[in-house]
Coordinates of C-alpha atoms and ligand atoms in Angstrom, one line a residue:
M1 CA 2.3 31.0 2.6
S2 CA 5.4 29.1 2.4
D3 CA 8.2 30.3 0.0
D4 CA 8.2 26.8 -1.0
P5 CA 5.4 24.7 -1.3
R6 CA 5.5 20.8 -2.2
L7 CA 4.2 17.9 -3.2
A8 CA 3.0 16.9 0.2
D9 CA 1.6 20.5 1.0
I10 CA -1.2 19.7 -2.0
I11 CA -2.7 16.2 -1.3
R12 CA -6.3 16.8 0.2
H13 CA -7.0 13.9 2.3
G14 CA -10.6 11.7 0.3
Q15 CA -11.2 10.8 -3.0
E16 CA -11.6 14.1 -4.5
G17 CA -8.9 15.7 -7.1
T18 CA -7.6 14.9 -10.9
V19 CA -5.3 12.2 -9.6
V20 CA -6.2 10.4 -6.4
L21 CA -3.8 8.6 -4.7
L22 CA -4.5 4.8 -3.5
G23 CA -2.8 2.6 -2.2
F24 CA -3.0 -1.6 -2.2
P25 CA -0.5 -3.2 1.3
Y26 CA -0.1 -7.1 -0.1
D27 CA 3.0 -8.6 -0.6
A28 CA 1.1 -12.3 -0.3
G29 CA 0.8 -12.4 -3.7
V30 CA 4.4 -11.7 -4.7
A31 CA 5.0 -14.6 -1.9
I32 CA 2.8 -17.7 -3.9
N33 CA 4.5 -16.3 -7.0
G34 CA 7.7 -17.1 -5.0
G35 CA 9.5 -13.3 -4.1
R36 CA 10.4 -12.1 -1.2
P37 CA 7.4 -10.6 0.9
G38 CA 8.0 -6.8 1.7
A39 CA 6.0 -4.3 -1.0
C40 CA 3.4 -4.9 1.5
H41 CA 4.4 -1.7 2.9
G42 CA 5.2 0.1 -0.1
P43 CA 1.8 2.4 0.3
E44 CA 3.0 3.3 3.9
K45 CA 6.6 4.3 2.9
F46 CA 5.9 5.6 -0.5
R47 CA 4.0 8.2 1.4
S48 CA 6.4 8.4 3.7
W49 CA 8.9 10.0 1.3
I50 CA 5.7 11.9 -0.3
G51 CA 7.1 14.6 2.0
R52 CA 10.7 15.2 0.9
Y53 CA 10.2 15.1 -3.0
G54 CA 8.6 18.0 -5.4
T55 CA 8.1 21.2 -5.7
A56 CA 4.8 22.4 -6.0
D57 CA 5.5 24.8 -8.9
N58 CA 7.7 23.6 -10.7
P59 CA 9.9 26.0 -12.3
E60 CA 12.8 24.1 -14.4
W61 CA 9.0 21.8 -16.4
N62 CA 7.2 25.1 -15.8
I63 CA 3.9 23.7 -14.8
D64 CA 2.8 24.7 -11.2
L65 CA 0.6 21.1 -9.3
T66 CA -2.9 23.6 -8.1
R67 CA -3.7 23.9 -11.4
I68 CA -4.8 20.8 -10.8
T69 CA -6.5 18.8 -7.4
I70 CA -4.5 15.7 -5.4
G71 CA -6.6 13.1 -3.4
D72 CA -5.4 10.3 -1.1
A73 CA -8.0 7.9 -0.6
G74 CA -6.0 6.2 1.9
D75 CA -5.2 2.3 1.5
I76 CA -7.4 -1.1 1.4
P77 CA -7.6 -2.8 4.4
A78 CA -4.6 -4.7 4.9
D79 CA -6.3 -7.6 7.0
L80 CA -8.7 -9.1 4.0
P81 CA -8.0 -12.3 2.6
L82 CA -6.2 -12.2 -1.3
D83 CA -9.2 -12.5 -3.6
Q84 CA -11.0 -10.3 -1.3
S85 CA -8.5 -7.1 -1.8
H86 CA -8.9 -7.7 -5.4
T87 CA -12.5 -7.4 -5.6
A88 CA -11.7 -4.6 -2.6
L89 CA -9.3 -3.0 -5.1
T90 CA -11.7 -3.1 -7.8
E91 CA -14.5 -1.9 -6.7
K92 CA -12.3 1.4 -5.6
T93 CA -10.1 2.0 -8.4
A94 CA -13.9 2.2 -10.0
S95 CA -15.4 4.9 -7.7
I96 CA -12.5 6.6 -8.6
I97 CA -12.4 6.5 -11.8
Q98 CA -17.0 7.2 -11.7
N99 CA -15.7 9.9 -10.0
G100 CA -14.1 11.5 -12.7
G101 CA -10.3 11.0 -11.4
I102 CA -7.7 9.2 -11.8
P103 CA -6.6 6.8 -9.8
F104 CA -2.3 6.3 -9.0
V105 CA -2.3 3.1 -7.6
V106 CA 0.8 1.8 -5.0
G107 CA 1.3 -1.7 -3.9
G108 CA 2.1 -4.2 -3.0
G109 CA 2.7 -6.8 -5.0
N110 CA 1.8 -6.6 -9.4
D111 CA -1.0 -8.9 -9.0
Q112 CA -3.1 -5.5 -8.5
S113 CA -2.8 -5.0 -11.9
W114 CA -5.5 -7.7 -13.0
P115 CA -8.2 -5.9 -10.4
N116 CA -7.4 -2.2 -11.3
A117 CA -7.6 -3.2 -15.0
R118 CA -10.9 -5.4 -14.3
A119 CA -12.1 -1.8 -12.9
L120 CA -11.2 -0.2 -16.2
L121 CA -13.8 -2.7 -17.7
D122 CA -16.7 -2.3 -16.1
S123 CA -15.9 1.6 -15.3
K124 CA -16.6 2.2 -19.1
P125 CA -18.1 -0.7 -21.1
D126 CA -18.8 0.9 -24.2
R127 CA -14.7 1.7 -24.4
S128 CA -12.4 0.5 -25.8
I129 CA -9.6 -0.1 -22.9
G130 CA -5.7 -0.3 -24.5
V131 CA -3.0 -1.7 -21.5
I132 CA 0.3 -0.7 -21.6
N133 CA 2.8 -3.4 -18.6
I134 CA 5.9 -1.1 -18.3
D135 CA 7.8 -4.4 -16.6
A136 CA 11.1 -6.8 -17.2
H137 CA 8.7 -10.0 -17.0
L138 CA 5.5 -10.7 -19.0
D139 CA 3.4 -11.6 -15.9
V140 CA 1.2 -14.0 -17.7
R141 CA 1.8 -16.8 -15.8
P142 CA -1.0 -19.2 -15.1
L143 CA -3.0 -19.5 -11.7
K144 CA -1.6 -21.3 -8.8
D145 CA -4.0 -23.6 -7.6
G146 CA -6.7 -21.0 -8.9
Q147 CA -5.0 -18.4 -6.8
A148 CA -4.4 -14.7 -8.2
H149 CA -0.2 -14.1 -7.6
S150 CA 2.2 -11.9 -8.8
G151 CA 3.1 -13.0 -11.9
S152 CA -1.1 -13.8 -13.0
P153 CA -2.5 -10.1 -14.3
F154 CA -2.0 -9.8 -17.4
R155 CA -3.1 -13.5 -18.4
L156 CA -5.9 -12.9 -16.5
L157 CA -6.7 -9.6 -18.3
L158 CA -5.6 -11.6 -22.2
E159 CA -8.6 -14.2 -21.4
D160 CA -11.1 -11.4 -20.1
P161 CA -13.7 -11.3 -23.6
R162 CA -14.0 -7.7 -23.1
F163 CA -10.5 -6.9 -23.2
S164 CA -8.8 -7.4 -26.7
G165 CA -5.3 -8.7 -26.6
S166 CA -4.8 -6.6 -29.8
Q167 CA -4.5 -3.7 -27.5
F168 CA -2.0 -5.0 -24.8
I169 CA 1.7 -3.9 -25.0
E170 CA 4.4 -5.1 -22.9
F171 CA 7.2 -2.8 -22.6
A172 CA 11.2 -3.2 -21.9
A173 CA 10.6 -7.3 -20.9
Q174 CA 14.2 -8.8 -20.7
G175 CA 14.7 -11.7 -22.8
S176 CA 16.6 -13.5 -19.6
Q177 CA 13.2 -13.4 -17.6
V178 CA 10.9 -14.5 -20.1
S179 CA 9.8 -17.8 -21.1
R180 CA 9.4 -18.8 -24.6
E181 CA 5.7 -20.4 -23.8
H182 CA 5.0 -16.8 -22.4
A183 CA 6.1 -14.8 -24.8
N184 CA 4.3 -17.1 -27.5
Y185 CA 0.9 -16.7 -25.1
V186 CA 1.4 -12.7 -25.6
R187 CA 1.6 -13.5 -29.2
E188 CA -1.4 -15.8 -30.1
R189 CA -3.2 -13.4 -28.4
E190 CA -1.2 -11.0 -30.8
G191 CA 0.4 -8.4 -27.8
Q192 CA 2.9 -6.7 -29.1
I193 CA 6.3 -7.4 -26.5
I194 CA 8.5 -4.6 -26.8
W195 CA 11.9 -6.2 -25.6
Y196 CA 14.5 -3.9 -23.4
S197 CA 17.2 -4.4 -25.5
E198 CA 14.5 -2.8 -28.4
V199 CA 14.9 0.8 -26.2
A200 CA 17.8 0.5 -24.3
R201 CA 20.1 2.6 -26.4
G202 CA 20.5 6.4 -25.9
D203 CA 16.7 7.8 -25.2
A204 CA 15.4 5.6 -27.6
A205 CA 13.5 4.4 -24.1
A206 CA 10.6 7.4 -23.8
Q207 CA 10.7 7.6 -27.5
A208 CA 9.0 4.2 -27.9
F209 CA 7.2 5.0 -25.1
R210 CA 5.3 7.7 -26.4
S211 CA 5.3 5.7 -29.6
A212 CA 3.6 2.8 -28.0
L213 CA 0.8 5.5 -25.8
G214 CA -0.2 7.1 -29.5
R215 CA -1.0 3.6 -31.0
L216 CA -2.9 2.4 -28.3
A217 CA -4.3 5.9 -28.7
W218 CA -4.8 5.3 -32.6
E219 CA -7.6 2.5 -31.6
C220 CA -8.3 2.7 -28.1
D221 CA -10.6 5.0 -25.7
S222 CA -9.1 4.8 -22.5
L223 CA -5.6 4.0 -21.4
F224 CA -4.1 2.0 -18.3
V225 CA -0.4 2.4 -17.5
S226 CA 1.2 -0.1 -15.2
F227 CA 4.6 0.1 -13.7
D228 CA 6.6 -2.9 -12.3
L229 CA 9.6 -1.1 -10.6
D230 CA 11.2 -4.3 -11.9
S231 CA 11.5 -2.1 -14.8
I232 CA 14.3 -0.2 -13.7
R233 CA 17.7 -1.1 -13.0
S234 CA 18.3 -2.7 -9.4
S235 CA 21.2 0.0 -9.4
D236 CA 18.5 3.2 -9.3
A237 CA 15.5 1.1 -7.8
P238 CA 17.6 -2.1 -5.3
G239 CA 13.6 -2.3 -3.5
V240 CA 12.1 -4.7 -5.3
S241 CA 10.8 -8.4 -4.9
C242 CA 13.1 -9.1 -7.8
P243 CA 15.8 -6.5 -8.7
G244 CA 17.4 -6.4 -12.3
I245 CA 20.7 -5.9 -12.5
M246 CA 19.5 -4.4 -16.3
G247 CA 16.6 -2.3 -17.4
L248 CA 15.5 1.7 -17.0
R249 CA 17.5 4.6 -15.7
A250 CA 15.8 6.9 -13.5
K251 CA 15.7 9.6 -15.8
E252 CA 13.3 7.4 -18.1
A253 CA 11.3 6.6 -15.5
F254 CA 10.2 9.9 -14.8
E255 CA 9.8 10.8 -19.1
M256 CA 8.1 8.1 -19.2
A257 CA 5.8 8.9 -16.4
F258 CA 5.3 12.2 -17.6
N259 CA 4.1 10.9 -20.8
A260 CA 1.7 9.2 -19.5
G261 CA 0.0 12.0 -17.3
A262 CA 0.4 13.9 -20.3
H263 CA -1.8 11.4 -22.1
P264 CA -5.6 12.3 -22.8
K265 CA -6.3 8.7 -23.0
V266 CA -4.8 7.7 -20.0
D267 CA -7.5 7.7 -17.4
L268 CA -5.3 4.7 -14.7
F269 CA -1.4 4.3 -13.5
D270 CA -0.3 2.0 -11.3
L271 CA 3.0 1.3 -9.6
S272 CA 4.3 -2.1 -7.9
E273 CA 6.4 -3.9 -6.4
Y274 CA 8.2 -1.0 -3.9
N275 CA 9.5 -3.1 -1.3
P276 CA 10.7 -1.1 1.2
L277 CA 12.3 -4.0 4.4
I278 CA 15.0 -4.2 0.6
E279 CA 15.5 -1.2 0.0
D280 CA 13.5 1.8 1.5
E281 CA 15.4 5.5 0.3
R282 CA 16.5 5.0 -2.9
T283 CA 13.6 3.0 -4.2
G284 CA 11.3 4.8 -2.2
R285 CA 12.0 8.9 -3.9
L286 CA 11.9 6.8 -7.1
A287 CA 8.8 5.6 -6.9
V288 CA 7.5 9.2 -5.5
G289 CA 9.4 11.3 -8.1
I290 CA 7.5 8.8 -11.1
F291 CA 3.8 9.7 -9.4
Y292 CA 5.5 13.6 -9.2
H293 CA 6.5 13.5 -12.6
F294 CA 2.7 11.7 -13.2
C295 CA 1.0 14.6 -12.1
L296 CA 3.1 17.2 -13.6
G297 CA 2.3 15.3 -17.1
V298 CA -1.6 15.0 -15.5
A299 CA -0.8 19.0 -15.2
S300 CA 0.1 19.7 -18.5
R301 CA -2.7 18.6 -20.2
R302 CA -5.2 21.6 -22.0
G303 CA -7.8 21.7 -20.1
V304 CA -7.5 19.3 -17.0
S305 CA -8.5 20.9 -13.4
Ligands
MN1 MN1 5.7 -7.4 -12.6

């Protein structure tokens, strides 16, 4: 046994695991929304950075990841038409959930979040579902020519009759990137918007995120945390389809990922918009750091194995 086992050393091939990595290598939804292509390379590059990040037994947090099992279910096949890729993603994510795993889905464009949310709704029809979208944008744009895209996943969620808008939180949205009409759309459906400016001071973001999780957990049985990397400031996350000058810091992103992992009701997490063609290393390490801290959080859950 090595004296320095890493995250990569404990990931097992296949879809068995407490946490199961799944890749969605598509950026067609980003292109439809007018964004720059490249996020289709996200899952492949993400995996290449896993090998360079994260001790399996973390002596600072005092958490040993070998308490849990981490699987890698591979990618959704990359050559499907976009609507079929969404169907395939829903089926795969649902099969991981039904197998008892917590999917951690790496995009790819943010359009993945509707197929992922749908997988949770399909898998837990008698459960009340809550969703937090950590994003500079609201992503409630209408479809374009009938097509889903990276700006539309949460409109599709809010229009599903199985989902209650009062159980939806937009976290760290930025008013300079959000139209009045879209903000009104979320509020008319009783969704909550927590603006970036409300959580930008000091260590407020991680604390506000914990409170948001707590509020949803009070009303819901099962939670989906969706994390768009463009909610993080571009000095920490330059390699995203739409970089923002202002935003969350890396440290806050890691704390929030840990909190999401640690919460016993979080059953699904997705990470969107890593675009290694714009910037590979800094953003890749950040994305893997979010995965690592999510896994640390899950390993800290009581009774998990
Ligand atoms: Mn987004």
